[in-house]
Amino acid sequence: MLPLESWRRFALDMTNSVRCWWRHGIFYQIYPRSFQDSNADGVGDIAGIIERLPYLLALGIDAIWLSPVFLSPMADFGYDISDYTGIDPVFGTMEDFDALIMAAHQSGLKIILDLVPNHTSDQHPWFVESRGSRDNPKREWYIWHDQGPNGRPPNNWLSEFGGSAWEYDPAILLSRFPRPAAGFELAQSRGAPGHP
């Protein structure tokens, strides 16, 4: 662990404009599915982003903010991630992703991944295991709650998408959020393989 004075120097260094490029940088968000299709399958992909790097550079941007390209059943347009360590084949391969990073960095562009670690797909292995039983060790990695009186939701929380924030799960007779909400306050989930 660094001594306190080292941390202070580090904090002062963070005011350096090179280290804080993002404070004044120009970002261009790319939703890969609709950005550039390189193989004529009707879906944008990572190779298409690489093809368009000259266009992005001409815009004068500093960084690409890349919407999710991780493995996903696409129930929530890629934000329902089933594996944080792989690239969804609809967008390409890990080799394509590595090539994008290399090409962007060689061009002087940075890449920021749009990562939402507070929920996963209901197909993520952690959730599947969590759903298995009330005694499962991963049970507390997600937000589960017994139903309220007469089978109603446990509280009046509303979803950003309309209606209740809860969904009945008949497999274990409990309610949960429609998108599995991960309880990352637990140290076990933070250190787990595949945690973002």
GROMACS .gro file of C-alpha atoms in nm, residues 14-187:
model
  174
   14MET     CA    1  -0.435   1.375  -1.170
   15THR     CA    2  -0.483   1.746  -1.237
   16ASN     CA    3  -0.237   1.712  -1.524
   17SER     CA    4  -0.430   1.764  -1.847
   18VAL     CA    5  -0.272   1.456  -2.008
   19ARG     CA    6  -0.408   1.232  -1.735
   20CYS     CA    7  -0.746   1.405  -1.738
   21TRP     CA    8  -0.798   1.407  -2.116
   22TRP     CA    9  -1.157   1.292  -2.064
   23ARG     CA   10  -1.252   1.617  -1.887
   24HIS     CA   11  -1.222   1.814  -2.209
   25GLY     CA   12  -1.219   1.533  -2.465
   26ILE     CA   13  -1.473   1.495  -2.743
   27PHE     CA   14  -1.654   1.161  -2.734
   28TYR     CA   15  -1.846   0.994  -3.016
   29GLN     CA   16  -2.088   0.726  -2.902
   30ILE     CA   17  -2.125   0.428  -3.131
   31TYR     CA   18  -2.414   0.188  -3.111
   32PRO     CA   19  -2.245  -0.089  -3.315
   33ARG     CA   20  -2.565  -0.255  -3.441
   34SER     CA   21  -2.658   0.051  -3.647
   35PHE     CA   22  -2.321   0.215  -3.715
   36GLN     CA   23  -2.150   0.033  -4.003
   37ASP     CA   24  -2.217  -0.312  -4.147
   38SER     CA   25  -1.900  -0.459  -4.297
   39ASN     CA   26  -2.038  -0.797  -4.409
   40ALA     CA   27  -2.382  -0.704  -4.551
   41ASP     CA   28  -2.579  -0.902  -4.293
   42GLY     CA   29  -2.783  -0.597  -4.195
   43VAL     CA   30  -2.614  -0.550  -3.856
   44GLY     CA   31  -2.330  -0.313  -3.780
   45ASP     CA   32  -2.015  -0.472  -3.645
   46ILE     CA   33  -1.667  -0.412  -3.506
   47ALA     CA   34  -1.502  -0.447  -3.848
   48GLY     CA   35  -1.737  -0.173  -3.970
   49ILE     CA   36  -1.616   0.056  -3.693
   50ILE     CA   37  -1.256  -0.007  -3.800
   51GLU     CA   38  -1.350   0.082  -4.159
   52ARG     CA   39  -1.496   0.413  -4.040
   53LEU     CA   40  -1.201   0.524  -3.823
   54PRO     CA   41  -1.085   0.777  -4.087
   55TYR     CA   42  -1.432   0.936  -4.077
   56LEU     CA   43  -1.423   0.950  -3.697
   57LEU     CA   44  -1.075   1.104  -3.701
   58ALA     CA   45  -1.193   1.368  -3.949
   59LEU     CA   46  -1.460   1.470  -3.697
   60GLY     CA   47  -1.184   1.563  -3.452
   61ILE     CA   48  -1.295   1.331  -3.172
   62ASP     CA   49  -1.070   1.210  -2.890
   63ALA     CA   50  -1.253   0.892  -2.793
   64ILE     CA   51  -1.512   0.638  -2.898
   65TRP     CA   52  -1.777   0.554  -2.642
   66LEU     CA   53  -1.872   0.201  -2.750
   67SER     CA   54  -2.213   0.064  -2.655
   68PRO     CA   55  -2.208  -0.301  -2.536
   69VAL     CA   56  -2.056  -0.562  -2.766
   70PHE     CA   57  -2.041  -0.838  -2.502
   71LEU     CA   58  -2.228  -1.168  -2.534
   72SER     CA   59  -2.598  -1.104  -2.487
   73PRO     CA   60  -2.937  -1.253  -2.575
   74MET     CA   61  -3.021  -0.896  -2.690
   75ALA     CA   62  -3.343  -0.866  -2.491
   76ASP     CA   63  -3.223  -0.517  -2.392
   77PHE     CA   64  -3.017  -0.428  -2.701
   78GLY     CA   65  -2.693  -0.564  -2.556
   79TYR     CA   66  -2.725  -0.420  -2.207
   80ASP     CA   67  -2.841  -0.761  -2.078
   81ILE     CA   68  -2.496  -0.917  -2.072
   82SER     CA   69  -2.464  -1.294  -2.039
   83ASP     CA   70  -2.079  -1.299  -2.047
   84TYR     CA   71  -1.861  -0.997  -1.973
   85THR     CA   72  -1.553  -1.175  -2.112
   86GLY     CA   73  -1.665  -1.243  -2.469
   87ILE     CA   74  -1.773  -1.055  -2.781
   88ASP     CA   75  -2.119  -1.128  -2.922
   89PRO     CA   76  -2.077  -1.301  -3.261
   90VAL     CA   77  -2.327  -1.059  -3.418
   91PHE     CA   78  -2.057  -0.791  -3.375
   92GLY     CA   79  -1.751  -1.002  -3.454
   93THR     CA   80  -1.481  -1.178  -3.256
   94MET     CA   81  -1.237  -1.100  -2.979
   95GLU     CA   82  -0.973  -1.072  -3.252
   96ASP     CA   83  -1.188  -0.805  -3.422
   97PHE     CA   84  -1.217  -0.621  -3.092
   98ASP     CA   85  -0.840  -0.639  -3.036
   99ALA     CA   86  -0.790  -0.506  -3.390
  100LEU     CA   87  -1.027  -0.215  -3.316
  101ILE     CA   88  -0.838  -0.124  -3.001
  102MET     CA   89  -0.503  -0.141  -3.182
  103ALA     CA   90  -0.625   0.061  -3.483
  104ALA     CA   91  -0.792   0.324  -3.262
  105HIS     CA   92  -0.486   0.364  -3.042
  106GLN     CA   93  -0.255   0.386  -3.344
  107SER     CA   94  -0.482   0.665  -3.468
  108GLY     CA   95  -0.463   0.844  -3.134
  109LEU     CA   96  -0.819   0.757  -3.033
  110LYS     CA   97  -0.920   0.613  -2.699
  111ILE     CA   98  -1.203   0.363  -2.647
  112ILE     CA   99  -1.444   0.370  -2.356
  113LEU     CA  100  -1.671   0.069  -2.312
  114ASP     CA  101  -2.028   0.130  -2.206
  115LEU     CA  102  -2.045  -0.116  -1.920
  116VAL     CA  103  -2.341  -0.158  -1.687
  117PRO     CA  104  -2.229  -0.395  -1.412
  118ASN     CA  105  -2.534  -0.348  -1.189
  119HIS     CA  106  -2.747  -0.594  -1.387
  120THR     CA  107  -2.695  -0.895  -1.609
  121SER     CA  108  -2.892  -1.110  -1.845
  122ASP     CA  109  -3.114  -1.377  -1.696
  123GLN     CA  110  -2.888  -1.613  -1.894
  124HIS     CA  111  -2.569  -1.506  -1.714
  125PRO     CA  112  -2.421  -1.807  -1.525
  126TRP     CA  113  -2.425  -1.616  -1.196
  127PHE     CA  114  -2.797  -1.547  -1.228
  128VAL     CA  115  -2.878  -1.901  -1.339
  129GLU     CA  116  -2.695  -2.031  -1.032
  130SER     CA  117  -2.854  -1.766  -0.807
  131ARG     CA  118  -3.199  -1.865  -0.927
  132GLY     CA  119  -3.136  -2.231  -0.853
  133SER     CA  120  -3.237  -2.221  -0.487
  134ARG     CA  121  -3.274  -2.000  -0.183
  135ASP     CA  122  -2.956  -2.154  -0.033
  136ASN     CA  123  -2.730  -2.096  -0.329
  137PRO     CA  124  -2.415  -1.900  -0.238
  138LYS     CA  125  -2.475  -1.665  -0.534
  139ARG     CA  126  -2.827  -1.597  -0.415
  140GLU     CA  127  -2.725  -1.267  -0.253
  141TRP     CA  128  -2.551  -1.156  -0.572
  142TYR     CA  129  -2.895  -1.051  -0.703
  143ILE     CA  130  -3.196  -0.873  -0.559
  144TRP     CA  131  -3.471  -1.118  -0.468
  145HIS     CA  132  -3.768  -1.056  -0.243
  146ASP     CA  133  -4.071  -1.253  -0.127
  147GLN     CA  134  -4.400  -1.147  -0.277
  148GLY     CA  135  -4.622  -0.907  -0.093
  149PRO     CA  136  -4.967  -0.992   0.044
  150ASN     CA  137  -5.207  -1.165  -0.199
  151GLY     CA  138  -4.927  -1.227  -0.450
  152ARG     CA  139  -4.865  -0.857  -0.509
  153PRO     CA  140  -4.517  -0.708  -0.561
  154PRO     CA  141  -4.318  -0.659  -0.238
  155ASN     CA  142  -4.332  -0.279  -0.268
  156ASN     CA  143  -4.445   0.000  -0.501
  157TRP     CA  144  -4.118   0.048  -0.690
  158LEU     CA  145  -4.173   0.135  -1.054
  159SER     CA  146  -3.966   0.034  -1.353
  160GLU     CA  147  -3.808   0.296  -1.577
  161PHE     CA  148  -3.980   0.110  -1.861
  162GLY     CA  149  -4.328   0.132  -1.706
  163GLY     CA  150  -4.515  -0.083  -1.457
  164SER     CA  151  -4.375  -0.257  -1.153
  165ALA     CA  152  -4.000  -0.293  -1.103
  166TRP     CA  153  -4.069  -0.651  -0.994
  167GLU     CA  154  -4.145  -0.966  -1.189
  168TYR     CA  155  -4.280  -1.291  -1.051
  169ASP     CA  156  -4.042  -1.585  -1.094
  170PRO     CA  157  -4.236  -1.910  -1.064
  171ALA     CA  158  -3.920  -2.121  -1.045
  172ILE     CA  159  -3.866  -2.018  -0.684
  173LEU     CA  160  -4.186  -1.833  -0.594
  174LEU     CA  161  -4.018  -1.496  -0.551
  175SER     CA  162  -4.022  -1.161  -0.720
  176ARG     CA  163  -3.723  -1.001  -0.882
  177PHE     CA  164  -3.646  -0.706  -1.104
  178PRO     CA  165  -3.723  -0.773  -1.473
  179ARG     CA  166  -3.352  -0.735  -1.551
  180PRO     CA  167  -3.155  -0.928  -1.290
  181ALA     CA  168  -3.013  -0.659  -1.064
  182ALA     CA  169  -2.674  -0.761  -0.932
  183GLY     CA  170  -2.596  -0.696  -0.567
  184PHE     CA  171  -2.233  -0.591  -0.620
  185GLU     CA  172  -2.201  -0.459  -0.266
  186LEU     CA  173  -2.095  -0.812  -0.172
  187ALA     CA  174  -1.722  -0.869  -0.171
   0.00000   0.00000   0.00000
